[in-house]
Amino acid sequence: MDALPDGVVQHILSQLSNARDVAACAAVARCWRDCMPFLPSLYFPRGAFESVGVGPASAVAAADDVIGRMVDAAARLEELVVYCPFSASLLPHWLAARAATLRVLELRVESAADDKSGHLDSIGVATSLEELRLWALRMTRAPAWGQMERLRVLEVVGAVLEDAAVNGAVAACPNLTDLALLGCECAGEAVISLAHLERCRLDFVGSGNTSLRFAAPRVSSLEVQGFSLIYLQGGNRLKHLTISKNTGSVYHVEMGKLPELDHLSLRGVQWSWGAISSVLQCAGEVKHLVMKVEFCGDYDTLQPFPELDLVEFFNSHPKLHKFEIHGAMFAALCQKNSLKKLDSRFVIPFLEHVLVTVRSPLNAEQKLDTLESLVRYSVRLRRMVIRISQMKNCHGAADDFFAEICKFAYMNSGRVCIE
C-alpha cells in the first residue's frame, strides 16, 4: 500500500466505519492516521469497550474519551452510530462539532434514558440531519428540537414516551417520509399529521386504551398496533394497511374509502363488530385480505361473531386475489342462511389463494359447506390451504371432522391441501 497514491489510500480507509477497525488502522502509520478527517461514517458497537476489564463506569468513561476524540478528528463525518453506553452530557459537544456535515444519527441512549437534564434536546443543533434513530429512551415532554426541516426518517425503538413527547417529536419533523415508533410504551392520544409521510409503522405496547388520530395524504403503507380507537383521514394512496392489537380491544375505527388498497390485515384478540364492519366497508377494492381476530364484542364482554353473509361479503370485495381467515371469523361465514342464497349467477371472480385456519369441530357440516362453496365458486382458485390448529375437542367429533376434511382435500387434489 506504500506504492498507492494518497487519494487511493484515503478512499480505501474511508470505507471503514467500525470504531475498532478505524483505531487499528490509525495505529499503523501516521499517513493512515491522517485519513481520519475523511471518514464519512463511525459505528461504535454495543460491546466496543467491554474488553477493557473494568467496571461499567470506567467503560463509559473510556467510551466518552474515544468517541469524543474520533468525532473531533472526523471533520467530514456524515453518519454517527453509537450503541455502546455513553454520557449524555457530552452529546451536545459531539453534535455541535459535526452539525454542518452530519446526515445520519443513531443512538442507543439507555444510559441516559431518563433525560431530565435535556441533553437529547441538543439533537436539534444538527439541522442537516436526514435520518434519526433512537433506541431505549425515556421522554416525558416534547423535545426542544425546533424545526428539523431536512429530516426524512425518524425511528424510535423500545422507548417509554408520554403522548406529548410523541406529538411534539413528530411536529418538529414536518417533512418526514418514513416514521417508525416500535415497541414503545405510551398512553393517551397520539396525533400524527404529516403532509409528506409515505411509510409509517406504529407499534405501541401495553393494554391501555390509546387512541390515534392520523392524517397523511401521501401515505402508502401504514401498520398500527396497540390502539383501541383509530381515526384515519385521507388514505387515497394507501396500498398496505395493518391494524392489530395483541392485548385489549379495538373499539372504534373511522376512515374514508381506500380506493388503492391492495393489502389489508386485521389482527387481534377482540374487536368490536362495528370496527370490523367499518374497515371492510372502506376496503372494497382490496386484493389481499387477512382476518385473524379471536372474539367480537364491546369492552370486556367476549362474544362470537355475527352472521357474515358469504355472497354479500365476496360481492362487496370483488377484487380479492388472496384471502386468509382464522378460527371464529371463518365460523361466521359458515351460516346456513348465507349458503342458501348461493345461485348459479354467483361467482368469486379473481380469488386464487385461500388460507383457512380451523380450530373447532363445532358446526362441522356448515364449515364443510363453506369450504366446498369457496372451491366451487372461485373460478380462478389455484390453492386452498386448510390449517388445523390447536384443536382442543377430545371427542370423536374432532376425528370425524378431520376425516371429512381429508376426504374433501382428496376430492379436490391439486388445489386443496391440509397443514
Short mmCIF file of C-alpha atoms in Angstrom, two decimals:
data_model
loop_
_atom_site.label_atom_id
_atom_site.label_comp_id
_atom_site.label_asym_id
_atom_site.label_seq_id
_atom_site.Cartn_x
_atom_site.Cartn_y
_atom_site.Cartn_z
CA MET A 1 0.00 0.00 0.00
CA ASP A 2 3.03 2.29 0.30
CA ALA A 3 3.07 2.45 -3.50
CA LEU A 4 -0.51 3.66 -3.77
CA PRO A 5 -1.34 7.34 -4.23
CA ASP A 6 -2.61 9.08 -1.10
CA GLY A 7 -6.05 9.58 -2.63
CA VAL A 8 -6.47 5.85 -3.22
CA VAL A 9 -5.39 5.06 0.36
CA GLN A 10 -7.83 7.64 1.68
CA HIS A 11 -10.62 6.12 -0.39
CA ILE A 12 -9.87 2.59 0.86
CA LEU A 13 -9.73 3.62 4.50
CA SER A 14 -12.86 5.75 4.18
CA GLN A 15 -14.84 2.56 3.64
CA LEU A 16 -14.22 1.67 7.29
CA SER A 17 -16.83 2.61 9.88
CA ASN A 18 -16.42 0.26 12.86
CA ALA A 19 -14.53 2.17 15.55
CA ARG A 20 -12.26 -0.80 16.35
CA ASP A 21 -11.16 -1.09 12.71
CA VAL A 22 -10.59 2.64 12.44
CA ALA A 23 -8.47 2.70 15.62
CA ALA A 24 -6.43 -0.31 14.48
CA CYS A 25 -5.64 1.27 11.13
CA ALA A 26 -4.81 4.64 12.67
CA ALA A 27 -2.15 2.93 14.79
CA VAL A 28 -0.32 1.54 11.75
CA ALA A 29 1.23 4.70 10.36
CA ARG A 30 0.96 8.47 10.55
CA CYS A 31 -0.27 8.73 6.96
CA TRP A 32 -3.08 6.31 7.77
CA ARG A 33 -3.94 8.33 10.87
CA ASP A 34 -4.15 11.40 8.66
CA CYS A 35 -7.07 9.77 6.84
CA MET A 36 -9.33 10.26 9.89
CA PRO A 37 -10.73 13.61 8.68
CA PHE A 38 -12.06 11.91 5.54
CA LEU A 39 -14.14 9.24 7.34
CA PRO A 40 -17.83 9.62 6.42
CA SER A 41 -19.14 7.12 9.00
CA LEU A 42 -18.37 5.98 12.55
CA TYR A 43 -20.01 3.00 14.25
CA PHE A 44 -19.48 2.15 17.92
CA PRO A 45 -20.97 -1.33 18.61
CA ARG A 46 -22.63 -2.22 21.87
CA GLY A 47 -19.66 -4.16 23.31
CA ALA A 48 -16.94 -1.89 21.95
CA PHE A 49 -15.46 -1.13 25.40
CA GLU A 50 -16.32 -4.25 27.38
CA SER A 51 -12.90 -5.81 26.85
CA VAL A 52 -11.07 -3.20 28.92
CA GLY A 53 -11.68 -5.34 32.02
CA VAL A 54 -13.07 -2.58 34.20
CA GLY A 55 -16.45 -1.72 35.64
CA PRO A 56 -19.35 -0.10 33.78
CA ALA A 57 -18.45 3.41 34.96
CA SER A 58 -14.88 3.11 33.70
CA ALA A 59 -16.14 1.63 30.41
CA VAL A 60 -18.43 4.63 29.94
CA ALA A 61 -15.53 6.98 30.67
CA ALA A 62 -13.36 5.17 28.12
CA ALA A 63 -16.18 5.34 25.57
CA ASP A 64 -16.66 9.06 26.18
CA ASP A 65 -12.97 9.73 25.64
CA VAL A 66 -12.62 7.64 22.44
CA ILE A 67 -15.90 8.79 20.88
CA GLY A 68 -15.02 12.43 21.58
CA ARG A 69 -11.56 12.17 20.01
CA MET A 70 -12.80 10.31 16.92
CA VAL A 71 -15.73 12.65 16.34
CA ASP A 72 -13.43 15.68 16.67
CA ALA A 73 -10.98 14.13 14.18
CA ALA A 74 -13.61 13.14 11.57
CA ALA A 75 -14.10 16.59 10.06
CA ARG A 76 -16.37 15.29 7.27
CA LEU A 77 -18.46 12.90 9.37
CA GLU A 78 -21.88 12.22 7.82
CA GLU A 79 -23.09 9.19 9.86
CA LEU A 80 -22.67 8.54 13.60
CA VAL A 81 -23.99 5.33 15.19
CA VAL A 82 -23.42 4.79 18.93
CA TYR A 83 -24.75 1.61 20.53
CA CYS A 84 -22.34 1.44 23.47
CA PRO A 85 -23.14 3.21 26.78
CA PHE A 86 -22.05 6.85 26.87
CA SER A 87 -22.60 10.01 28.89
CA ALA A 88 -25.45 12.07 27.53
CA SER A 89 -23.85 15.24 28.88
CA LEU A 90 -21.21 15.01 26.14
CA LEU A 91 -23.70 14.57 23.31
CA PRO A 92 -24.21 18.34 22.78
CA HIS A 93 -20.46 18.80 22.20
CA TRP A 94 -20.23 15.92 19.69
CA LEU A 95 -23.23 17.11 17.73
CA ALA A 96 -22.14 20.74 17.73
CA ALA A 97 -18.72 19.74 16.37
CA ARG A 98 -20.21 17.90 13.38
CA ALA A 99 -23.56 19.69 12.94
CA ALA A 100 -22.65 21.05 9.49
CA THR A 101 -21.92 17.63 7.93
CA LEU A 102 -23.92 15.07 9.94
CA ARG A 103 -26.72 13.45 7.93
CA VAL A 104 -27.48 10.21 9.84
CA LEU A 105 -27.59 9.83 13.65
CA GLU A 106 -28.42 6.64 15.55
CA LEU A 107 -28.12 6.45 19.34
CA ARG A 108 -28.84 3.82 21.96
CA VAL A 109 -29.47 6.05 24.95
CA GLU A 110 -30.45 3.67 27.73
CA SER A 111 -27.58 5.00 29.86
CA ALA A 112 -29.33 8.39 29.66
CA ALA A 113 -32.89 7.10 29.30
CA ASP A 114 -34.40 9.45 31.86
CA ASP A 115 -33.29 12.65 30.17
CA LYS A 116 -34.18 15.09 32.93
CA SER A 117 -31.30 17.38 32.02
CA GLY A 118 -32.48 17.70 28.43
CA HIS A 119 -29.24 16.66 26.74
CA LEU A 120 -31.20 14.98 23.94
CA ASP A 121 -32.60 18.38 23.03
CA SER A 122 -29.18 19.07 21.52
CA ILE A 123 -30.18 16.87 18.57
CA GLY A 124 -31.85 19.98 17.22
CA VAL A 125 -28.40 21.53 16.70
CA ALA A 126 -27.76 19.08 13.83
CA THR A 127 -30.07 20.86 11.41
CA SER A 128 -28.69 18.92 8.42
CA LEU A 129 -29.91 15.57 9.77
CA GLU A 130 -31.85 13.46 7.27
CA GLU A 131 -32.21 10.26 9.33
CA LEU A 132 -32.58 9.93 13.12
CA ARG A 133 -32.89 6.67 15.06
CA LEU A 134 -33.16 6.49 18.86
CA TRP A 135 -33.20 3.34 20.99
CA ALA A 136 -34.30 2.71 24.59
CA LEU A 137 -35.00 6.25 25.71
CA ARG A 138 -37.48 7.77 28.15
CA MET A 139 -39.12 11.02 27.15
CA THR A 140 -41.81 12.70 29.22
CA ARG A 141 -42.09 16.01 27.36
CA ALA A 142 -41.88 17.35 23.84
CA PRO A 143 -38.23 17.63 22.73
CA ALA A 144 -36.87 21.12 22.10
CA TRP A 145 -35.55 20.36 18.62
CA GLY A 146 -37.01 23.34 16.86
CA GLN A 147 -37.95 22.61 13.23
CA MET A 148 -35.89 19.83 11.65
CA GLU A 149 -36.83 20.63 8.06
CA ARG A 150 -34.42 18.20 6.40
CA LEU A 151 -35.27 15.15 8.48
CA ARG A 152 -36.90 12.45 6.34
CA VAL A 153 -36.60 9.31 8.51
CA LEU A 154 -37.44 9.09 12.22
CA GLU A 155 -37.31 5.80 14.16
CA VAL A 156 -37.78 5.36 17.90
CA VAL A 157 -37.43 1.82 19.29
CA GLY A 158 -38.11 0.44 22.78
CA ALA A 159 -38.94 3.79 24.36
CA VAL A 160 -41.15 4.97 27.21
CA LEU A 161 -42.98 8.04 25.97
CA GLU A 162 -45.71 10.41 27.02
CA ASP A 163 -48.19 11.30 24.31
CA ALA A 164 -46.96 14.90 24.47
CA ALA A 165 -43.44 13.67 23.65
CA VAL A 166 -44.69 11.67 20.66
CA ASN A 167 -46.77 14.53 19.31
CA GLY A 168 -44.02 17.09 19.90
CA ALA A 169 -41.32 14.99 18.23
CA VAL A 170 -43.49 14.37 15.16
CA ALA A 171 -44.50 18.02 14.93
CA ALA A 172 -40.82 19.04 14.98
CA CYS A 173 -40.20 16.98 11.81
CA PRO A 174 -42.78 18.25 9.31
CA ASN A 175 -41.18 16.74 6.18
CA LEU A 176 -40.90 13.10 7.26
CA THR A 177 -41.39 10.41 4.61
CA ASP A 178 -40.74 7.45 6.95
CA LEU A 179 -41.86 7.17 10.59
CA ALA A 180 -41.46 4.17 12.89
CA LEU A 181 -42.29 4.03 16.61
CA LEU A 182 -41.64 0.41 17.57
CA GLY A 183 -42.13 -1.32 20.92
CA CYS A 184 -42.96 1.98 22.60
CA GLU A 185 -44.89 2.36 25.84
CA CYS A 186 -47.33 5.21 25.54
CA ALA A 187 -50.80 6.16 26.76
CA GLY A 188 -53.22 8.88 25.81
CA GLU A 189 -53.74 10.18 22.29
CA ALA A 190 -51.15 10.17 19.52
CA VAL A 191 -51.73 12.86 16.89
CA ILE A 192 -49.78 12.46 13.65
CA SER A 193 -50.34 14.90 10.80
CA LEU A 194 -47.62 14.85 8.14
CA ALA A 195 -48.11 16.06 4.59
CA HIS A 196 -45.19 14.10 3.06
CA LEU A 197 -45.33 10.84 5.02
CA GLU A 198 -45.25 7.72 2.80
CA ARG A 199 -44.49 4.83 5.15
CA CYS A 200 -45.47 4.53 8.82
CA ARG A 201 -45.18 1.81 11.49
CA LEU A 202 -46.63 2.43 14.95
CA ASP A 203 -46.19 -0.42 17.46
CA PHE A 204 -47.38 0.61 20.93
CA VAL A 205 -47.25 -1.92 23.75
CA GLY A 206 -49.46 -2.10 26.82
CA SER A 207 -53.13 -2.77 27.48
CA GLY A 208 -54.26 0.84 27.85
CA ASN A 209 -56.85 2.48 25.63
CA THR A 210 -54.52 4.53 23.47
CA SER A 211 -56.09 6.42 20.58
CA LEU A 212 -54.62 7.53 17.26
CA ARG A 213 -55.52 10.49 15.06
CA PHE A 214 -53.67 10.10 11.79
CA ALA A 215 -53.64 12.35 8.72
CA ALA A 216 -51.15 11.76 5.91
CA PRO A 217 -52.49 12.22 2.36
CA ARG A 218 -49.44 10.60 0.71
CA VAL A 219 -49.11 7.53 2.94
CA SER A 220 -48.92 4.26 1.00
CA SER A 221 -48.07 1.83 3.83
CA LEU A 222 -49.48 2.03 7.36
CA GLU A 223 -49.06 -0.52 10.16
CA VAL A 224 -50.57 0.25 13.56
CA GLN A 225 -50.55 -1.95 16.65
CA GLY A 226 -51.83 -1.28 20.15
CA PHE A 227 -54.53 1.35 19.56
CA SER A 228 -58.13 1.00 20.76
CA LEU A 229 -59.54 3.95 18.82
CA ILE A 230 -58.28 4.92 15.37
CA TYR A 231 -59.26 7.94 13.28
CA LEU A 232 -57.71 7.95 9.81
CA GLN A 233 -58.04 10.93 7.49
CA GLY A 234 -57.11 10.60 3.85
CA GLY A 235 -55.88 7.29 2.52
CA ASN A 236 -56.45 7.77 -1.21
CA ARG A 237 -52.92 6.45 -1.86
CA LEU A 238 -52.89 3.78 0.84
CA LYS A 239 -51.88 0.38 -0.56
CA HIS A 240 -50.92 -1.57 2.59
CA LEU A 241 -52.84 -1.34 5.87
CA THR A 242 -52.36 -3.46 9.00
CA ILE A 243 -54.35 -2.91 12.21
CA SER A 244 -53.67 -5.16 15.20
CA LYS A 245 -53.88 -5.24 18.98
CA ASN A 246 -52.23 -8.05 20.93
CA THR A 247 -53.85 -7.15 24.26
CA GLY A 248 -57.11 -5.38 24.98
CA SER A 249 -59.73 -4.47 22.41
CA VAL A 250 -60.19 -2.39 19.29
CA TYR A 251 -63.36 -0.41 19.93
CA HIS A 252 -63.62 2.02 17.04
CA VAL A 253 -62.04 2.59 13.61
CA GLU A 254 -63.09 5.53 11.48
CA MET A 255 -61.79 6.15 7.97
CA GLY A 256 -62.85 7.05 4.44
CA LYS A 257 -62.79 4.97 1.28
CA LEU A 258 -59.47 3.33 0.38
CA PRO A 259 -59.55 3.10 -3.43
CA GLU A 260 -55.92 1.98 -3.93
CA LEU A 261 -55.73 -0.59 -1.12
CA ASP A 262 -54.02 -3.86 -2.11
CA HIS A 263 -53.31 -5.48 1.28
CA LEU A 264 -55.44 -5.33 4.43
CA SER A 265 -54.69 -7.21 7.65
CA LEU A 266 -56.93 -7.20 10.74
CA ARG A 267 -55.46 -8.99 13.77
CA GLY A 268 -56.12 -9.13 17.48
CA VAL A 269 -57.82 -10.83 20.40
CA GLN A 270 -61.02 -8.78 20.41
CA TRP A 271 -62.57 -6.26 18.03
CA SER A 272 -65.97 -4.67 18.18
CA TRP A 273 -68.07 -5.74 15.23
CA GLY A 274 -68.66 -2.09 14.35
CA ALA A 275 -64.91 -1.54 13.93
CA ILE A 276 -64.54 -4.60 11.67
CA SER A 277 -67.55 -3.62 9.57
CA SER A 278 -66.28 -0.06 9.18
CA VAL A 279 -62.90 -1.21 7.84
CA LEU A 280 -64.41 -3.80 5.50
CA GLN A 281 -66.83 -1.26 4.03
CA CYS A 282 -63.98 1.13 3.27
CA ALA A 283 -61.78 -1.58 1.73
CA GLY A 284 -63.99 -2.72 -1.14
CA GLU A 285 -61.04 -2.69 -3.61
CA VAL A 286 -58.69 -4.83 -1.51
CA LYS A 287 -56.82 -7.67 -3.23
CA HIS A 288 -55.19 -9.46 -0.26
CA LEU A 289 -57.24 -9.73 2.94
CA VAL A 290 -56.10 -11.23 6.26
CA MET A 291 -58.69 -11.59 9.04
CA LYS A 292 -57.33 -13.09 12.27
CA VAL A 293 -59.45 -11.91 15.21
CA GLU A 294 -60.44 -14.23 18.07
CA PHE A 295 -63.54 -12.60 19.55
CA CYS A 296 -66.11 -9.92 18.96
CA GLY A 297 -67.96 -7.78 21.49
CA ASP A 298 -67.62 -4.42 23.18
CA TYR A 299 -65.46 -3.72 26.22
CA ASP A 300 -64.88 -6.80 28.42
CA THR A 301 -67.67 -8.97 27.00
CA LEU A 302 -66.29 -11.63 24.65
CA GLN A 303 -68.87 -12.64 22.06
CA PRO A 304 -68.96 -14.76 18.90
CA PHE A 305 -69.08 -13.02 15.55
CA PRO A 306 -72.47 -12.31 14.00
CA GLU A 307 -73.52 -13.98 10.78
CA LEU A 308 -71.47 -12.81 7.81
CA ASP A 309 -73.27 -13.42 4.52
CA LEU A 310 -70.91 -15.24 2.18
CA VAL A 311 -72.43 -13.89 -1.02
CA GLU A 312 -72.62 -10.30 0.18
CA PHE A 313 -69.07 -10.47 1.52
CA PHE A 314 -67.48 -11.51 -1.78
CA ASN A 315 -69.76 -9.28 -3.83
CA SER A 316 -68.54 -6.37 -1.68
CA HIS A 317 -64.89 -7.34 -2.28
CA PRO A 318 -64.86 -8.48 -5.90
CA LYS A 319 -61.11 -7.93 -6.49
CA LEU A 320 -59.89 -10.36 -3.82
CA HIS A 321 -56.93 -12.43 -5.03
CA LYS A 322 -55.74 -13.82 -1.71
CA PHE A 323 -57.85 -14.48 1.38
CA GLU A 324 -56.69 -15.59 4.85
CA ILE A 325 -59.27 -16.15 7.59
CA HIS A 326 -58.87 -17.57 11.06
CA GLY A 327 -60.95 -19.60 13.51
CA ALA A 328 -64.00 -17.79 14.80
CA MET A 329 -64.11 -15.36 11.89
CA PHE A 330 -64.23 -18.28 9.47
CA ALA A 331 -67.07 -19.74 11.51
CA ALA A 332 -69.01 -16.52 10.94
CA LEU A 333 -69.06 -17.33 7.24
CA CYS A 334 -70.48 -20.78 7.97
CA GLN A 335 -74.15 -19.93 8.27
CA LYS A 336 -76.87 -21.94 6.54
CA ASN A 337 -78.81 -18.78 5.75
CA SER A 338 -75.84 -17.46 3.81
CA LEU A 339 -75.33 -20.65 1.87
CA LYS A 340 -78.98 -20.80 0.85
CA LYS A 341 -78.51 -17.56 -1.04
CA LEU A 342 -75.99 -19.05 -3.45
CA ASP A 343 -77.26 -19.34 -7.02
CA SER A 344 -75.86 -20.09 -10.45
CA ARG A 345 -75.10 -16.42 -11.16
CA PHE A 346 -72.79 -16.02 -8.17
CA VAL A 347 -69.02 -16.31 -8.79
CA ILE A 348 -65.91 -15.21 -6.96
CA PRO A 349 -64.05 -13.86 -10.00
CA PHE A 350 -60.40 -13.30 -9.00
CA LEU A 351 -59.75 -15.38 -5.87
CA GLU A 352 -56.63 -17.53 -6.37
CA HIS A 353 -55.28 -18.37 -2.90
CA VAL A 354 -57.20 -19.19 0.29
CA LEU A 355 -55.82 -19.98 3.75
CA VAL A 356 -58.39 -21.14 6.31
CA THR A 357 -57.46 -21.89 9.93
CA VAL A 358 -59.91 -24.28 11.63
CA ARG A 359 -59.72 -24.69 15.41
CA SER A 360 -63.01 -26.37 16.37
CA PRO A 361 -65.24 -29.19 15.07
CA LEU A 362 -68.37 -27.25 16.06
CA ASN A 363 -70.83 -26.77 13.18
CA ALA A 364 -68.70 -29.09 11.09
CA GLU A 365 -71.29 -29.55 8.35
CA GLN A 366 -71.67 -25.81 7.83
CA LYS A 367 -67.92 -25.32 7.69
CA LEU A 368 -67.53 -28.05 5.10
CA ASP A 369 -70.32 -26.49 3.03
CA THR A 370 -68.48 -23.18 3.10
CA LEU A 371 -65.19 -24.79 2.04
CA GLU A 372 -66.97 -26.52 -0.83
CA SER A 373 -68.63 -23.27 -1.87
CA LEU A 374 -65.29 -21.44 -1.92
CA VAL A 375 -63.86 -24.10 -4.23
CA ARG A 376 -66.96 -24.31 -6.41
CA TYR A 377 -67.50 -20.59 -6.99
CA SER A 378 -63.87 -19.39 -7.14
CA VAL A 379 -63.35 -19.77 -10.86
CA ARG A 380 -59.61 -18.97 -10.69
CA LEU A 381 -58.74 -20.80 -7.47
CA ARG A 382 -55.25 -22.28 -7.59
CA ARG A 383 -54.60 -23.21 -3.97
CA MET A 384 -56.60 -23.67 -0.78
CA VAL A 385 -54.72 -24.45 2.44
CA ILE A 386 -56.73 -25.75 5.40
CA ARG A 387 -54.72 -25.31 8.59
CA ILE A 388 -55.85 -27.45 11.52
CA SER A 389 -54.58 -25.55 14.57
CA GLN A 390 -54.95 -26.19 18.32
CA MET A 391 -57.98 -28.47 18.01
CA LYS A 392 -58.93 -28.90 21.68
CA ASN A 393 -62.03 -31.11 21.39
CA CYS A 394 -61.21 -34.61 22.62
CA HIS A 395 -64.49 -36.20 21.48
CA GLY A 396 -64.96 -38.31 18.40
CA ALA A 397 -66.47 -35.30 16.61
CA ALA A 398 -63.00 -33.89 16.07
CA ASP A 399 -61.82 -37.12 14.42
CA ASP A 400 -64.93 -37.28 12.24
CA PHE A 401 -64.49 -33.66 11.22
CA PHE A 402 -60.86 -34.20 10.31
CA ALA A 403 -61.79 -37.29 8.29
CA GLU A 404 -64.31 -35.22 6.33
CA ILE A 405 -61.70 -32.54 5.65
CA CYS A 406 -59.28 -35.21 4.44
CA LYS A 407 -61.96 -36.53 2.11
CA PHE A 408 -62.64 -33.02 0.85
CA ALA A 409 -58.92 -32.48 0.19
CA TYR A 410 -58.73 -35.83 -1.65
CA MET A 411 -61.72 -34.96 -3.84
CA ASN A 412 -60.04 -31.66 -4.76
CA SER A 413 -56.50 -32.96 -5.05
CA GLY A 414 -54.14 -30.47 -6.62
CA ARG A 415 -55.97 -27.43 -5.32
CA VAL A 416 -56.70 -28.24 -1.64
CA CYS A 417 -54.10 -29.29 0.93
CA ILE A 418 -54.01 -29.71 4.73
CA GLU A 419 -51.46 -28.33 7.18
#
